[in-house]
Short mmCIF file of C-alpha atoms in Angstrom, two decimals:
data_model
loop_
_atom_site.label_atom_id
_atom_site.label_comp_id
_atom_site.label_asym_id
_atom_site.label_seq_id
_atom_site.Cartn_x
_atom_site.Cartn_y
_atom_site.Cartn_z
CA MET A 1 82.44 110.17 88.59
CA TYR A 2 81.34 106.94 90.73
CA ALA A 3 85.31 105.80 89.89
CA ASN A 4 86.70 108.92 90.84
CA LEU A 5 84.30 109.22 94.08
CA PHE A 6 86.33 105.74 94.90
CA PHE A 7 89.70 106.93 94.10
CA GLU A 8 89.03 109.83 96.28
CA LEU A 9 88.11 107.89 99.41
CA THR A 10 90.64 105.96 99.30
CA TYR A 11 93.61 107.94 98.47
CA ILE A 12 94.32 109.51 101.60
CA ASN A 13 95.10 106.03 102.24
CA LYS A 14 98.73 106.84 101.07
CA TYR A 15 99.10 110.00 102.89
CA LYS A 16 97.05 108.89 106.31
CA MET A 17 97.69 105.75 106.95
CA LYS A 18 100.95 103.82 107.32
CA LYS A 19 100.94 100.57 105.86
CA SER A 20 100.35 99.07 109.71
CA LEU A 21 100.22 94.74 109.43
CA LYS A 22 96.87 94.93 112.21
CA LEU A 23 95.43 98.17 111.22
CA ASN A 24 95.24 95.85 107.57
CA ALA A 25 94.29 93.19 109.80
CA LEU A 26 91.34 95.44 111.12
CA LEU A 27 89.98 96.48 108.26
CA ASN A 28 90.35 93.13 106.69
CA ILE A 29 87.82 91.37 109.77
CA ILE A 30 85.50 94.51 109.77
CA LYS A 31 85.14 93.34 106.04
CA GLN A 32 84.44 89.68 107.37
CA LEU A 33 82.28 91.23 109.98
CA CYS A 34 80.45 92.57 107.37
CA SER A 35 80.04 89.78 105.71
CA VAL A 36 78.43 88.52 108.56
CA VAL A 37 76.19 91.89 109.38
CA PHE A 38 74.60 91.51 105.58
CA PRO A 39 74.08 87.74 105.83
CA LEU A 40 72.16 88.15 109.12
CA ILE A 41 70.47 90.74 107.87
CA THR A 42 69.76 88.90 104.27
CA ILE A 43 69.49 85.30 104.94
CA PRO A 44 66.70 85.09 106.91
CA TYR A 45 64.65 86.81 104.62
CA VAL A 46 66.20 84.80 101.40
CA SER A 47 65.77 81.71 103.01
CA ARG A 48 61.88 81.92 103.81
CA VAL A 49 61.01 83.81 101.14
CA LEU A 50 63.10 81.15 98.41
CA GLY A 51 61.93 77.88 100.47
CA PRO A 52 63.99 75.14 101.05
CA GLU A 53 63.40 73.92 97.26
CA SER A 54 64.46 77.06 95.53
CA TYR A 55 67.07 77.85 97.56
CA GLY A 56 68.66 74.87 97.56
CA LYS A 57 68.22 74.84 93.61
CA TYR A 58 70.61 78.34 93.86
CA THR A 59 73.21 76.13 96.27
CA PHE A 60 73.52 73.24 94.38
CA SER A 61 74.15 75.54 91.11
CA ASN A 62 76.46 77.71 92.84
CA SER A 63 78.38 74.50 93.86
CA ILE A 64 78.57 73.76 90.05
CA VAL A 65 80.13 76.98 89.09
CA ASN A 66 82.72 77.45 91.86
CA TYR A 67 84.58 74.40 90.28
CA PHE A 68 84.79 76.61 87.15
CA VAL A 69 85.74 79.61 89.14
CA LEU A 70 88.37 78.39 90.37
CA ILE A 71 89.72 76.46 87.01
CA ALA A 72 89.53 80.25 85.73
CA GLY A 73 91.37 81.55 88.79
CA LEU A 74 93.73 79.02 88.19
CA GLY A 75 95.65 79.41 91.47
CA ILE A 76 96.70 82.95 90.29
CA TYR A 77 95.46 85.19 93.65
CA ASN A 78 98.35 83.97 96.35
CA TYR A 79 100.63 83.64 93.74
CA ALA A 80 100.67 86.72 92.60
CA ILE A 81 100.56 88.72 95.62
CA ARG A 82 103.67 86.62 96.73
CA GLU A 83 105.36 87.40 93.81
CA GLY A 84 103.90 91.27 93.37
CA ALA A 85 104.79 91.82 97.48
CA ILE A 86 108.24 91.45 96.35
CA VAL A 87 108.96 92.96 93.62
CA ARG A 88 106.09 95.95 94.48
CA ASP A 89 108.89 98.45 94.82
CA ASN A 90 110.52 97.96 91.01
CA LYS A 91 107.97 99.74 88.90
CA GLU A 92 109.36 98.21 86.18
CA LYS A 93 109.09 94.54 87.25
CA LEU A 94 106.11 94.69 89.53
CA SER A 95 104.63 96.00 85.69
CA ARG A 96 105.76 93.04 83.70
CA THR A 97 104.81 90.50 86.81
CA VAL A 98 101.17 91.68 86.78
CA ASN A 99 100.81 91.90 83.28
CA GLU A 100 102.06 88.28 82.35
CA ILE A 101 99.84 86.83 84.87
CA PHE A 102 97.15 88.74 84.09
CA THR A 103 97.43 87.55 80.75
CA ILE A 104 97.62 83.92 81.94
CA ASN A 105 94.10 84.54 83.86
CA ILE A 106 92.79 85.72 80.50
CA TYR A 107 93.88 82.60 78.79
CA SER A 108 92.07 80.36 81.60
CA THR A 109 88.99 82.10 81.87
CA VAL A 110 87.91 81.40 78.32
CA VAL A 111 89.22 77.80 79.02
CA ALA A 112 86.74 77.77 82.14
CA TYR A 113 83.53 79.10 80.19
CA LEU A 114 84.32 76.85 77.13
CA LEU A 115 84.22 73.44 80.11
CA LEU A 116 81.60 75.27 82.04
CA TRP A 117 79.09 75.18 79.00
CA GLY A 118 80.20 71.98 77.89
CA ILE A 119 79.35 70.28 80.91
CA VAL A 120 76.06 72.18 80.76
CA VAL A 121 75.28 71.17 77.52
CA ILE A 122 76.69 67.47 77.83
CA SER A 123 74.88 66.84 81.31
CA PRO A 124 70.58 66.23 81.24
CA GLN A 125 70.81 66.49 85.01
CA LEU A 126 72.03 70.21 84.93
CA GLN A 127 69.37 71.41 81.86
CA GLU A 128 67.24 72.59 84.64
CA TYR A 129 70.00 74.67 86.27
CA LYS A 130 70.92 75.99 82.74
CA LEU A 131 69.92 79.56 83.55
CA ILE A 132 71.22 80.53 86.71
CA ILE A 133 74.27 78.44 86.18
CA ALA A 134 74.80 81.61 83.26
CA VAL A 135 74.14 84.06 85.53
CA GLU A 136 76.43 83.09 88.52
CA SER A 137 78.89 82.52 85.76
CA ILE A 138 79.14 85.93 85.33
CA TYR A 139 81.09 85.69 88.52
CA ILE A 140 84.05 84.34 87.07
CA ILE A 141 84.68 87.63 84.47
CA PHE A 142 84.55 89.59 86.97
CA THR A 143 86.85 88.45 89.37
CA THR A 144 89.47 88.18 86.23
CA ILE A 145 89.24 91.70 84.98
CA GLY A 146 89.12 92.71 88.34
CA THR A 147 92.55 91.97 89.41
CA ASP A 148 91.67 92.72 92.75
CA TRP A 149 95.18 90.73 93.71
CA VAL A 150 97.02 94.44 92.65
CA ASN A 151 95.45 95.80 96.00
CA ALA A 152 96.07 93.07 97.93
CA ILE A 153 99.65 92.97 96.44
CA PHE A 154 100.22 96.65 98.17
CA GLU A 155 98.03 95.84 101.29
CA ASP A 156 95.67 98.73 100.28
CA TYR A 157 92.86 96.92 102.15
CA PHE A 158 91.12 100.68 103.12
CA TYR A 159 89.62 100.57 99.32
CA ILE A 160 89.03 97.09 99.84
CA THR A 161 86.76 97.54 102.80
CA ILE A 162 85.10 100.13 101.79
CA ARG A 163 84.21 99.31 98.32
CA TYR A 164 83.03 96.09 100.07
CA ILE A 165 80.33 97.76 101.89
CA CYS A 166 79.29 99.90 99.44
CA MET A 167 78.48 96.37 97.14
CA GLN A 168 76.78 94.94 99.86
CA LEU A 169 74.17 97.98 100.82
CA ILE A 170 73.65 98.12 97.03
CA SER A 171 73.15 94.08 96.86
CA ILE A 172 70.80 94.69 100.31
CA ILE A 173 68.13 97.38 99.07
CA CYS A 174 68.22 95.49 95.31
CA LEU A 175 67.01 92.07 97.72
CA PHE A 176 64.25 93.55 99.43
CA ILE A 177 63.40 94.92 96.41
CA PHE A 178 63.30 92.31 93.75
CA VAL A 179 62.75 89.31 95.55
CA LYS A 180 59.81 88.66 96.21
CA ASP A 181 58.43 84.86 96.10
CA SER A 182 59.95 81.34 95.70
CA SER A 183 60.49 82.23 92.01
CA ASP A 184 62.79 84.96 92.00
CA TYR A 185 65.91 82.59 93.00
CA ILE A 186 67.74 83.23 89.63
CA VAL A 187 66.98 87.08 90.35
CA TYR A 188 68.62 86.31 94.17
CA ALA A 189 71.62 85.11 92.22
CA MET A 190 72.39 87.95 89.92
CA ILE A 191 72.43 90.17 93.32
CA VAL A 192 74.43 88.01 95.04
CA VAL A 193 76.88 88.38 91.95
CA LEU A 194 76.92 91.74 92.35
CA ALA A 195 77.48 91.49 95.79
CA SER A 196 80.54 89.51 95.67
CA VAL A 197 82.41 90.66 92.49
CA GLY A 198 79.97 93.91 90.92
CA GLY A 199 82.44 96.20 92.65
CA ASN A 200 85.29 94.71 90.92
CA LEU A 201 84.47 97.25 87.51
CA PHE A 202 85.62 100.10 89.87
CA ASN A 203 88.74 98.71 89.71
CA ILE A 204 89.95 99.06 85.94
CA ILE A 205 90.19 102.09 87.14
CA TYR A 206 91.70 102.39 90.37
CA VAL A 207 94.80 99.67 89.58
CA HIS A 208 95.33 101.64 86.57
CA LYS A 209 95.21 105.21 88.01
CA LYS A 210 96.99 104.54 91.50
CA TYR A 211 99.11 101.33 90.90
CA VAL A 212 99.86 99.78 87.43
CA HIS A 213 98.32 100.17 83.89
CA ILE A 214 97.09 96.24 83.38
CA LYS A 215 97.04 95.35 80.07
CA LEU A 216 96.82 91.80 78.45
CA VAL A 217 101.01 91.11 76.77
CA LYS A 218 102.15 88.58 73.32
CA ASN A 219 105.46 87.78 74.49
CA CYS A 220 104.51 85.98 77.78
CA ASN A 221 106.98 84.62 79.99
CA PHE A 222 104.72 81.28 80.87
CA LYS A 223 107.51 79.20 82.21
CA SER A 224 108.64 81.63 84.89
CA HIS A 225 105.33 81.11 86.50
CA ILE A 226 103.24 78.55 85.16
CA MET A 227 104.52 75.95 87.15
CA PRO A 228 103.50 77.20 90.74
CA ILE A 229 100.36 78.60 89.74
CA ILE A 230 99.33 74.85 87.90
CA ILE A 231 100.77 73.38 91.47
CA LEU A 232 98.29 76.33 93.30
CA PHE A 233 96.08 75.50 90.89
CA PHE A 234 95.51 72.02 91.81
CA ASN A 235 96.23 72.69 95.51
CA THR A 236 92.62 75.34 95.23
CA LEU A 237 90.92 73.04 93.45
CA ALA A 238 91.46 70.13 95.61
CA VAL A 239 90.27 72.69 99.10
CA THR A 240 87.22 73.21 96.60
CA ILE A 241 86.62 69.63 95.60
CA TYR A 242 86.15 68.73 99.44
CA VAL A 243 84.71 72.11 100.32
CA ASN A 244 81.59 71.96 97.52
CA SER A 245 82.13 68.19 97.03
CA ASP A 246 79.26 67.19 100.20
CA THR A 247 76.65 69.87 98.75
CA THR A 248 76.81 68.78 94.99
CA ILE A 249 77.22 64.82 96.65
CA LEU A 250 74.04 65.81 98.60
CA GLY A 251 71.98 67.62 95.39
CA ILE A 252 72.72 64.37 93.85
CA PHE A 253 72.04 61.47 96.36
CA LYS A 254 69.23 63.30 97.91
CA SER A 255 66.52 66.54 97.59
CA ASP A 256 66.75 70.15 96.93
CA PHE A 257 64.95 70.42 100.54
CA ASP A 258 68.32 68.62 101.63
CA VAL A 259 71.04 70.87 100.23
CA GLY A 260 68.91 73.66 101.03
CA VAL A 261 69.14 73.24 105.15
CA TYR A 262 72.32 72.11 104.39
CA SER A 263 73.03 75.53 102.82
CA VAL A 264 72.57 77.22 106.18
CA ALA A 265 74.50 75.19 108.34
CA VAL A 266 77.61 75.89 105.83
CA LYS A 267 76.89 79.85 105.28
CA ILE A 268 76.74 80.24 108.70
CA TYR A 269 80.06 77.77 109.10
CA LEU A 270 81.90 79.85 106.41
CA VAL A 271 80.97 83.35 107.30
CA VAL A 272 82.74 82.11 111.04
CA LYS A 273 85.39 80.91 109.21
CA GLN A 274 86.29 83.47 106.87
CA ILE A 275 86.08 86.39 109.45
CA LEU A 276 89.46 84.06 111.64
CA ASN A 277 90.86 83.67 108.01
CA ALA A 278 91.13 87.51 107.63
CA ILE A 279 93.84 87.07 110.03
CA VAL A 280 95.83 84.89 108.43
CA THR A 281 95.17 86.06 104.88
CA VAL A 282 96.22 89.91 105.22
CA SER A 283 99.74 88.94 106.29
CA LEU A 284 100.64 86.79 103.20
CA PRO A 285 101.99 90.57 101.55
CA ARG A 286 103.88 91.18 104.78
CA LEU A 287 105.47 87.77 105.30
CA SER A 288 106.32 86.93 101.66
CA LYS A 289 108.30 90.74 101.89
CA TYR A 290 110.03 89.45 105.06
CA ILE A 291 111.38 85.99 103.16
CA GLY A 292 112.37 88.00 100.23
CA ASN A 293 114.47 90.19 101.84
CA GLY A 294 115.82 87.98 104.18
CA HIS A 295 114.13 88.98 107.60
CA ILE A 296 113.83 85.72 108.66
CA ASP A 297 113.67 86.84 112.72
CA MET A 298 110.62 88.74 112.25
CA TYR A 299 108.92 86.57 109.79
CA ARG A 300 109.15 83.58 112.88
CA SER A 301 108.19 86.20 115.07
CA LEU A 302 105.26 87.34 113.35
CA LEU A 303 104.54 83.60 113.23
CA ASN A 304 104.32 83.18 116.71
CA LYS A 305 101.95 85.94 117.42
CA ILE A 306 99.42 85.27 114.49
CA ARG A 307 99.44 81.97 115.94
CA ASN A 308 98.73 83.26 119.50
CA ILE A 309 96.21 85.62 118.71
CA LEU A 310 94.33 83.05 116.47
CA LEU A 311 93.86 80.21 119.17
CA LEU A 312 92.69 82.95 121.91
CA ILE A 313 89.66 83.80 119.42
CA ILE A 314 89.21 80.64 117.86
CA VAL A 315 88.50 78.73 120.79
CA PRO A 316 85.43 81.09 122.40
CA CYS A 317 83.84 81.12 118.37
CA ILE A 318 84.07 76.90 118.39
CA PHE A 319 82.28 77.02 121.38
CA GLY A 320 79.60 79.36 121.26
CA LEU A 321 78.31 78.42 118.19
CA PHE A 322 78.38 74.39 119.44
CA MET A 323 76.22 75.62 122.27
CA LEU A 324 74.08 77.97 120.83
CA SER A 325 73.35 76.54 116.87
CA PRO A 326 69.60 75.89 117.07
CA GLU A 327 68.60 79.04 118.39
CA ILE A 328 71.04 80.77 115.38
CA ILE A 329 69.42 78.83 112.91
CA ARG A 330 66.06 79.69 114.34
CA ILE A 331 66.74 83.13 113.88
CA ILE A 332 68.77 83.12 110.87
CA SER A 333 66.74 80.94 108.68
CA GLY A 334 63.17 79.94 110.90
CA GLU A 335 61.79 76.39 111.62
CA GLU A 336 62.34 75.26 108.43
CA TYR A 337 66.08 74.58 108.39
CA ILE A 338 66.47 73.80 112.19
CA LYS A 339 67.46 70.03 111.20
CA GLY A 340 70.37 71.49 110.08
CA ALA A 341 71.35 72.16 114.09
CA MET A 342 73.18 68.61 114.17
CA ALA A 343 74.96 69.88 110.95
CA LEU A 344 76.80 73.13 112.31
CA ARG A 345 77.91 71.38 115.65
CA ILE A 346 79.55 69.24 114.01
CA LEU A 347 81.04 72.06 111.39
CA SER A 348 81.90 74.40 114.82
CA PHE A 349 84.69 71.93 115.54
CA ALA A 350 85.41 71.71 112.06
CA LEU A 351 86.86 75.20 112.18
CA ILE A 352 89.90 75.13 114.60
CA PHE A 353 91.48 72.57 112.07
CA ALA A 354 90.29 74.79 109.03
CA VAL A 355 91.53 78.17 110.31
CA LEU A 356 95.24 76.45 111.64
CA ALA A 357 95.45 74.77 108.19
CA CYS A 358 94.85 78.37 106.73
CA TYR A 359 97.68 79.45 108.85
CA TYR A 360 100.25 76.94 108.05
CA THR A 361 99.13 77.20 104.45
CA THR A 362 98.79 80.91 103.86
CA CYS A 363 101.59 82.12 106.72
CA VAL A 364 104.12 79.30 106.63
CA LEU A 365 103.93 76.62 103.35
CA ILE A 366 103.35 79.02 100.45
CA PRO A 367 105.49 81.88 101.98
CA ASN A 368 108.52 79.65 101.50
CA ARG A 369 107.62 78.05 98.79
CA ASN A 370 106.50 74.65 99.76
CA GLU A 371 103.29 74.73 97.99
CA ARG A 372 103.58 71.12 96.51
CA VAL A 373 103.37 70.25 100.80
CA CYS A 374 99.87 71.94 100.14
CA LEU A 375 98.88 70.31 96.98
CA VAL A 376 99.55 66.93 98.43
CA ALA A 377 97.40 67.68 102.05
CA SER A 378 94.65 69.33 99.48
CA ILE A 379 94.72 65.83 97.03
CA ILE A 380 94.72 63.46 100.19
CA SER A 381 91.55 65.33 101.56
CA ALA A 382 89.51 65.68 98.73
CA CYS A 383 90.16 62.43 97.94
CA LEU A 384 88.97 61.08 101.38
CA ASN A 385 86.40 63.53 101.66
CA ILE A 386 84.71 62.53 98.24
CA GLY A 387 85.03 58.62 99.11
CA LEU A 388 83.58 59.46 102.80
CA ASN A 389 80.82 61.78 100.67
CA PHE A 390 79.69 58.51 98.70
CA LEU A 391 79.68 56.27 101.63
CA LEU A 392 78.02 58.42 103.90
CA ILE A 393 75.75 60.67 102.52
CA PRO A 394 73.08 58.11 101.18
CA LYS A 395 72.37 56.98 104.91
CA PHE A 396 73.25 59.85 106.56
CA SER A 397 72.12 63.14 104.58
CA TYR A 398 73.46 66.59 105.71
CA ASN A 399 75.05 65.65 108.72
CA ALA A 400 77.36 63.06 106.65
CA ALA A 401 78.34 66.14 104.92
CA ALA A 402 79.18 67.86 107.98
CA PHE A 403 81.04 65.04 109.28
CA THR A 404 82.63 64.25 106.45
CA THR A 405 84.30 68.24 106.46
CA LEU A 406 85.29 67.75 109.65
CA ILE A 407 87.53 64.73 108.83
CA SER A 408 88.99 66.74 105.31
CA GLU A 409 90.05 69.32 107.88
CA VAL A 410 92.11 67.58 109.91
CA MET A 411 93.59 65.63 107.47
CA VAL A 412 95.13 68.85 105.96
CA LEU A 413 96.14 70.39 109.44
CA VAL A 414 98.00 66.93 110.25
CA ILE A 415 99.92 67.22 107.17
CA CYS A 416 100.80 70.83 107.06
CA ILE A 417 102.02 70.98 110.60
CA TYR A 418 104.09 67.93 109.82
CA PHE A 419 105.46 69.09 106.81
CA SER A 420 106.30 72.95 108.73
CA LYS A 421 108.16 71.68 111.71
CA LYS A 422 111.64 72.33 109.80
CA ILE A 423 110.57 76.35 109.54
CA ILE A 424 108.37 76.65 112.88
CA ASN A 425 109.18 74.15 115.33
CA SER A 426 108.19 76.39 118.88
CA CYS A 427 105.57 75.31 121.18
CA VAL A 428 102.48 77.48 121.82
CA PRO A 429 102.87 78.76 125.12
CA LEU A 430 101.58 77.35 128.32
CA LYS A 431 99.70 80.28 129.53
CA ILE A 432 98.04 80.40 126.13
CA ILE A 433 96.78 76.87 126.37
CA ILE A 434 95.61 77.34 129.83
CA SER A 435 93.55 80.63 128.73
CA THR A 436 91.67 78.92 125.60
CA ILE A 437 91.02 75.99 127.75
CA LEU A 438 89.46 78.70 130.82
CA ILE A 439 88.10 80.37 127.82
CA GLY A 440 86.32 77.17 126.18
CA VAL A 441 84.81 75.93 129.69
CA SER A 442 83.15 79.80 130.17
CA VAL A 443 81.99 80.16 127.18
CA MET A 444 79.96 76.88 127.22
CA ALA A 445 78.93 77.17 131.05
CA ILE A 446 77.56 81.03 130.12
CA CYS A 447 75.64 79.23 126.99
CA LEU A 448 74.01 76.74 128.84
CA ALA A 449 73.08 78.71 131.62
CA CYS A 450 71.42 81.20 129.50
CA LYS A 451 69.42 78.33 127.38
CA VAL A 452 68.00 76.98 130.83
CA LEU A 453 67.45 80.28 132.15
CA ILE A 454 65.95 81.98 129.65
CA SER A 455 63.12 81.62 127.31
CA ASN A 456 63.64 83.87 124.49
CA ILE A 457 65.95 82.91 121.64
CA LYS A 458 66.84 86.54 121.19
CA LEU A 459 68.15 87.09 124.52
CA VAL A 460 69.81 83.96 125.19
CA ILE A 461 72.27 84.72 122.12
CA LEU A 462 72.30 88.28 122.89
CA ILE A 463 72.92 87.85 126.64
CA SER A 464 75.48 84.85 125.98
CA VAL A 465 77.66 86.89 123.76
CA LEU A 466 77.93 89.73 126.14
CA ALA A 467 78.79 87.45 129.30
CA SER A 468 80.99 85.85 126.78
CA ILE A 469 83.02 88.72 126.14
CA CYS A 470 83.46 89.82 129.32
CA VAL A 471 84.75 87.07 130.74
CA TYR A 472 86.97 86.60 127.62
CA PHE A 473 88.65 89.84 128.43
CA PHE A 474 88.72 89.09 132.49
CA ILE A 475 90.54 85.74 131.63
CA LEU A 476 92.91 87.31 129.93
CA TYR A 477 93.42 89.97 132.05
CA ILE A 478 94.11 87.84 135.05
CA MET A 479 96.24 85.24 132.71
CA LYS A 480 98.36 88.60 131.68
CA ILE A 481 97.94 87.14 127.91
CA ASN A 482 98.76 90.60 126.18
CA GLU A 483 98.73 89.47 122.55
CA ILE A 484 95.16 90.57 122.38
CA PHE A 485 95.38 93.82 124.28
CA ASP A 486 98.70 94.70 122.44
CA PHE A 487 96.54 94.07 118.76
CA ILE A 488 93.19 96.41 120.24
CA ARG A 489 95.93 99.16 121.38
CA ASP A 490 98.23 99.24 118.05
CA ILE A 491 95.24 100.17 116.40
CA LYS A 492 93.79 102.50 118.68
CA ASN A 493 97.28 104.72 118.41
CA LYS A 494 97.36 104.01 114.13
CA ASN A 495 93.86 105.22 113.95
#
């Protein structure tokens, strides 16, 4: 019944919604905004109920499981979207491509589970975490059988967004019912898995009914897929290492309390990063299709638009997050976690490098089959990150972890820009540069004034955000920056 309900809700997408990149971007942004709203509801409750120690246990075990989620994923998601978008209008080729990729994914999932439990059995330190690791490892199989990349191939972000919101609402209800004290961190892990990938179970019916019948194939053409998949896998592995190594190494050298404090700052950083990356990731199917069909001018035009919009959105986010870091942490997690404010401020400046690196990898290098460059950039950054973590974390704890993340993101961006010059070499328009500077200075001034004049923390954040939005659109208007207004106008017309 529920699967049919999901199908009926999303089936209107075929008839009533044209596949608009701007509309898809909006839907993906809505999904990411929900990923902001829901943590704003849950994190204050969870961080207070569980406390830094139990919350740190959850975060540390999650950082371990993430490595094996990566092994199971094998870099398939972006590869499947790129290859599937090219052949999606040919049902026979699409079916063969999808099922061969799915078969490879099943094999990688089995390997991931064998390696995970081997590590847990061998390592004495992980024995304490084996139950919560078992719970969090459910994420692996749910992700594989969900084949959500098929929906992304067809740019079906309406279904993805609706499904995500429904599962998040269910998980929030479960959270407030079942998580009552610090001993409930395993229950919390189960609820997080439900919220993240529980909806993937609907995909088994939905994808089969609407797009393609998913099945294992005996004569899988490994040779045509395996090399680019392996390259993307090692690229994603390197990224995951430098994203998670700070938490893992922090857990080794420091206490669960330190991990808990840092995890709040990281969650806030990642939420903002995911929202900004939503504009980028939604573009991969369309960009791959343009290149596959030889529409190079359309491809480059879209690249420039995405870059300009990103710059105009990233800057106010960076300066707002930097200025309001202590207030945001106090509201979200309480005074116990306030030591993480400096780490969050460091991470706020990592945003511009992280999001622009995502732009160059997802929109430029991967569609043009230059995944080897992504791999080189990620390996260099991962090695740098791990080395700095071992050197700095024992002395400077979570602030060092944030700093090494910043350095790693800078390194990835520099390498990606260097190797992308042959593909995209247009300069950022001067008025975009001037506008972003004006916006950044204005947001800082507004936040500083609110902090000086207003004593209530909630009012400081609320007034700072509202005033910054007003000034933001005023600057765009007087500078005649049309990208954001065109984006809003096109979304309105599509709706």
